[in-house]
Amino acid sequence: MITPPTERWHILGAGAIGSLWACHLSLAGHPTALILRNASRLRSFINPIQLREQNSERSIKLTAELANNSEPIHRLLVTTKGYDTLNAIDSIQHRLSSASLILLLQNGMGQQQQLADKLAEPRPDIAIYTGITTEGAYRESPQTLVHAGRGESWLGPINAAAQQRGAAALDSLLQLGLKTGYDQQIVQRLWQKLAINAAINGLTAIHGCQNGRLVSDPSYRSQMQRLCNEVEQLAAALNQPLFNRPLIEVALEVATATAANYSSMLQDVRNQRPTEIDTINGYICRQAEQLGISTPHNQALVSTLASLQTTASEN
């Protein structure tokens, strides 16, 4: 059963990316509700969001609610941090039905299969999709959302129920003003995004810089190159295709296209929140260790970021 196009999209994760998709869904006339953790966050959505894109700025009133709301959820977009996926789904699982679909649009890898495994036996009828996005967005203030870099997004199925429903169930997302496509074989794109994030996000976090600085600073470029070399070595050992050219070239292009963007990982460090390093470079390290492959530069990045966060929490 495919839900009618007039049914509401619920969004778990009210950060920059979740809010960006909520804004574009609302602009396209789709009923949308952000699901928030607590009443204080709910009060922050009383006022409209100012969406700044290129040379335009629009005021958009977003609807928000708490997880314990009783309204059924038919279409759920999850943009929480990867490490928080299972807890986030647990908070609204009582609102899901056989007609529900879940789309994970997150950085990192590992959580997608964990969710599919978790729901495989009790809820095999729930369609689970996943996706990647290179859209660049950040919160300049609590009420101002900056769409800093235009990118593209790809969505695809990761369980049998989603394969059966296909792209039609995601039509409302595929037809937005955001450049979005559907890929039945989404796993390669997940690896591509993982590889790019591994080259960019952690470095911007430890150096405290916008993405573009990684391109302009020769020392940072060298660090990117070493990270990319290790990711490519792992991908080759797994027979996992990445790109038809060197990863460093692609990563530099993405950093250039999103030069004004502050990565979500940097924003997390600045706000003393947990980062997704464990589902990005940490995932690379764990996969490599299983194969006996050395990844000293990725491991050093994970350790440096962990030390940085420990120091920040102690101050």
C-alpha positions as MATLAB code, in Angstrom:
seq = 'MITPPTERWHILGAGAIGSLWACHLSLAGHPTALILRNASRLRSFINPIQLREQNSERSIKLTAELANNSEPIHRLLVTTKGYDTLNAIDSIQHRLSSASLILLLQNGMGQQQQLADKLAEPRPDIAIYTGITTEGAYRESPQTLVHAGRGESWLGPINAAAQQRGAAALDSLLQLGLKTGYDQQIVQRLWQKLAINAAINGLTAIHGCQNGRLVSDPSYRSQMQRLCNEVEQLAAALNQPLFNRPLIEVALEVATATAANYSSMLQDVRNQRPTEIDTINGYICRQAEQLGISTPHNQALVSTLASLQTTASEN';
ca = [
       0.000    0.000    0.000;
       1.418    3.372   -1.016;
       0.267    6.304    1.077;
      -1.601    9.127   -0.697;
       0.504   12.158   -1.674;
      -1.500   14.393    0.684;
      -0.327   12.537    3.787;
       2.036   14.314    6.119;
       5.807   13.916    6.109;
       7.201   13.652    9.629;
      10.852   14.550   10.122;
      12.974   13.210   12.978;
      15.949   15.522   13.356;
      15.428   19.274   13.399;
      19.008   20.221   12.577;
      20.119   22.048    9.443;
      19.417   19.259    6.932;
      16.106   18.201    8.480;
      14.958   21.813    8.577;
      16.079   22.367    4.963;
      13.938   19.483    3.720;
      11.061   20.588    5.946;
      11.220   24.067    4.407;
      11.196   22.752    0.838;
       8.387   20.298    1.553;
       6.343   23.134    3.054;
       7.099   25.427    0.109;
       5.849   22.680   -2.231;
       2.567   22.429   -0.295;
       3.212   19.103    1.454;
       1.990   18.837    5.075;
       5.117   18.521    7.193;
       5.869   18.153   10.906;
       9.217   18.158   12.679;
       9.368   15.742   15.631;
      11.191   17.248   18.599;
      12.631   15.843   21.815;
      11.159   18.239   24.352;
       8.778   21.122   24.948;
      11.536   23.751   25.027;
      12.557   22.868   21.472;
       8.896   22.938   20.509;
       8.591   26.521   21.731;
      11.524   27.554   19.542;
       9.431   26.796   16.453;
       6.689   29.274   17.345;
       8.365   31.843   15.088;
       9.006   31.287   11.359;
      12.354   30.080   10.028;
      14.262   32.474    7.778;
      15.582   30.375    4.865;
      18.488   32.087    3.105;
      19.397   30.670   -0.309;
      21.850   32.383   -2.658;
      20.449   35.921   -3.014;
      16.980   35.234   -1.609;
      15.503   34.964    1.862;
      12.084   33.531    2.707;
      10.118   33.292    5.930;
       8.641   29.802    6.455;
       6.420   28.678    9.310;
       7.225   25.079   10.196;
       4.953   22.765   12.157;
       6.518   20.849   15.039;
       5.339   18.265   17.582;
       6.663   15.913   20.242;
       7.466   12.235   19.720;
       4.708   11.123   22.097;
       2.015   12.605   19.830;
      -0.611   10.000   18.899;
      -0.942   10.875   15.199;
       0.073    7.932   12.975;
       3.270    8.352   10.984;
       3.044    7.157    7.390;
       6.111    8.831    5.924;
       9.135    9.430    8.128;
      12.321   11.235    7.124;
      15.140   10.635    9.635;
      17.929   13.218    9.667;
      19.245   12.627   13.181;
      22.883   11.831   13.771;
      23.690    8.284   12.716;
      24.531    7.142   16.244;
      21.073    8.246   17.439;
      19.050    6.390   14.790;
      17.767    3.425   16.778;
      16.849    5.508   19.831;
      15.049    8.011   17.604;
      13.006    5.269   15.917;
      12.192    3.734   19.306;
      10.679    7.054   20.418;
       8.028    6.978   17.652;
       7.713    3.247   16.922;
       4.236    3.163   18.518;
       3.063    5.507   15.733;
       4.186    3.305   12.822;
       1.919    0.954   10.853;
       2.110   -1.455    7.929;
       1.594    1.548    5.633;
       4.637    3.382    6.996;
       7.895    4.077    5.242;
      11.168    5.283    6.767;
      13.850    7.190    4.885;
      17.262    7.613    6.546;
      19.107   10.654    5.199;
      22.267   10.748    7.284;
      26.023   10.749    7.232;
      28.012    7.635    7.973;
      27.366    3.929    7.626;
      26.304    1.052    9.839;
      23.049    2.432   11.211;
      21.125    1.640    8.017;
      21.699   -2.098    8.317;
      21.189   -1.970   12.084;
      17.688   -0.527   11.594;
      16.846   -3.005    8.827;
      17.950   -5.864   11.085;
      16.037   -4.468   14.072;
      12.741   -4.260   12.147;
      13.229   -7.346    9.955;
      11.275   -9.729   12.168;
       8.716   -7.594   14.051;
       7.917   -5.108   11.220;
       8.972   -6.519    7.810;
       6.131   -4.600    6.119;
       7.664   -1.199    6.933;
       9.552    0.053    3.880;
      13.035    1.291    4.736;
      14.877    3.574    2.346;
      18.187    5.336    2.753;
      19.868    8.199    0.993;
      22.765   10.603    0.746;
      22.897   14.335    0.198;
      25.603   16.849   -0.619;
      23.376   19.819    0.163;
      25.234   22.267    2.407;
      23.270   23.969    5.166;
      23.894   25.435    8.585;
      22.087   27.429   11.268;
      23.414   30.980   11.397;
      21.103   31.589   14.364;
      18.223   29.645   15.949;
      15.796   31.211   13.446;
      18.066   31.585   10.388;
      18.873   28.626    8.139;
      21.520   29.167    5.472;
      21.493   26.934    2.373;
      25.204   27.450    1.767;
      25.865   25.037   -1.066;
      23.634   23.476   -3.703;
      24.257   19.767   -4.046;
      22.320   16.657   -4.991;
      20.593   13.829   -3.162;
      20.038   10.168   -4.003;
      17.496    7.852   -2.392;
      17.041    4.085   -2.626;
      15.651    0.957   -0.917;
      17.428   -1.150    1.688;
      14.776   -3.778    2.496;
      12.327   -5.915    0.520;
       9.289   -3.784    1.384;
      10.989   -0.666    0.021;
      12.104   -2.491   -3.126;
       8.493   -3.494   -3.704;
       7.131    0.029   -3.259;
       9.905    1.534   -5.364;
      10.391    5.184   -6.253;
       6.672    6.053   -6.370;
       6.461    6.157   -2.574;
       9.042    8.960   -2.539;
       7.546   11.073   -5.341;
       6.940   14.088   -3.104;
      10.667   14.253   -2.302;
      11.846   13.482   -5.815;
       9.804   16.368   -7.231;
      11.029   19.104   -4.882;
      13.207   22.035   -5.907;
      16.166   20.156   -4.425;
      18.022   18.064   -7.008;
      17.071   14.503   -6.030;
      17.219   11.147   -7.812;
      16.341    7.508   -7.128;
      18.861    4.674   -7.293;
      17.785    1.057   -6.840;
      21.438    0.223   -6.036;
      21.973    2.835   -3.356;
      24.861    1.113   -1.515;
      27.558    2.411   -3.859;
      26.324    5.961   -3.353;
      26.406    5.427    0.413;
      30.052    4.451    0.089;
      30.760    7.443   -2.121;
      29.276    9.839    0.431;
      31.070    8.049    3.273;
      34.376    8.469    1.436;
      33.818   12.188    0.816;
      32.744   12.806    4.412;
      35.790   10.910    5.666;
      37.998   13.260    3.662;
      36.283   16.517    4.667;
      34.205   16.574    7.846;
      36.724   15.515   10.467;
      39.418   17.855    9.132;
      37.110   20.874    9.217;
      36.182   19.940   12.775;
      39.740   19.749   14.130;
      40.923   22.812   12.197;
      37.781   24.860   12.869;
      37.381   25.948    9.264;
      34.866   26.184    6.442;
      35.015   23.490    3.772;
      36.767   25.764    1.288;
      39.825   26.148    3.529;
      40.684   22.496    2.880;
      41.169   23.412   -0.767;
      43.167   26.612   -0.294;
      45.539   25.424    2.441;
      48.312   23.110    1.095;
      48.812   21.434    4.488;
      45.118   20.590    4.784;
      45.071   19.290    1.208;
      47.937   16.935    2.069;
      45.993   15.630    5.042;
      42.973   15.054    2.792;
      45.142   13.147    0.347;
      46.378   10.754    3.041;
      42.857   10.087    4.302;
      41.662    9.441    0.748;
      44.494    6.988    0.092;
      43.447    4.854    3.052;
      39.759    4.912    2.107;
      40.582    3.841   -1.448;
      42.771    1.005   -0.171;
      39.884   -0.293    1.956;
      37.343    0.050   -0.851;
      39.616   -1.884   -3.205;
      39.996   -4.700   -0.656;
      36.193   -4.879   -0.329;
      35.701   -4.794   -4.110;
      33.573   -1.735   -3.482;
      33.653    0.730   -6.407;
      33.894    4.404   -5.498;
      34.462    6.823   -8.393;
      35.963    6.539  -11.874;
      38.720    8.937  -10.817;
      40.763    9.522   -7.637;
      38.773   10.205   -4.482;
      40.891   13.279   -3.682;
      39.714   14.964   -6.902;
      36.063   14.385   -6.024;
      36.536   15.472   -2.401;
      38.243   18.704   -3.466;
      35.403   19.427   -5.890;
      32.814   18.938   -3.135;
      34.790   21.124   -0.731;
      34.981   23.826   -3.413;
      31.257   23.625   -4.214;
      30.419   23.946   -0.492;
      33.277   26.328    0.321;
      31.133   28.579    2.531;
      29.651   25.683    4.477;
      30.532   24.781    8.049;
      30.315   20.983    8.245;
      27.830   19.493   10.666;
      30.754   17.901   12.504;
      32.393   21.282   13.072;
      29.084   22.685   14.289;
      28.777   19.766   16.702;
      32.269   20.412   18.092;
      31.567   24.117   18.541;
      28.318   23.354   20.338;
      29.922   20.602   22.445;
      27.662   17.909   21.015;
      28.675   14.336   20.111;
      29.911   14.012   16.538;
      29.386   11.386   13.854;
      33.095   10.574   13.601;
      32.442    6.997   14.770;
      30.066    6.291   11.870;
      32.400    7.907    9.310;
      36.162    7.616    9.871;
      35.560    5.233   12.772;
      33.563    2.952   10.475;
      36.436    3.052    7.953;
      38.901    2.054   10.677;
      36.779   -0.834   11.942;
      36.193   -2.245    8.485;
      39.906   -1.967    7.694;
      40.910   -3.639   10.951;
      38.765   -6.662   10.101;
      40.767   -7.019    6.893;
      44.152   -6.359    8.469;
      44.541   -3.030    6.675;
      46.347   -0.168    8.417;
      44.592    3.221    8.514;
      46.869    5.368   10.713;
      45.660    8.715    9.372;
      41.974    7.936    9.820;
      42.711    6.530   13.281;
      44.695    9.649   14.200;
      41.794   11.836   13.066;
      39.332    9.875   15.212;
      41.663   10.110   18.228;
      42.353   13.830   17.738;
      38.665   14.637   17.528;
      37.935   12.532   20.618;
      40.628   14.410   22.554;
      39.283   17.739   21.290;
      35.799   16.893   22.526;
      37.088   15.645   25.884;
      38.987   18.901   26.415;
      35.920   20.962   25.454;
      33.693   19.043   27.879;
      36.166   19.623   30.732;
      36.318   23.388   30.198;
];
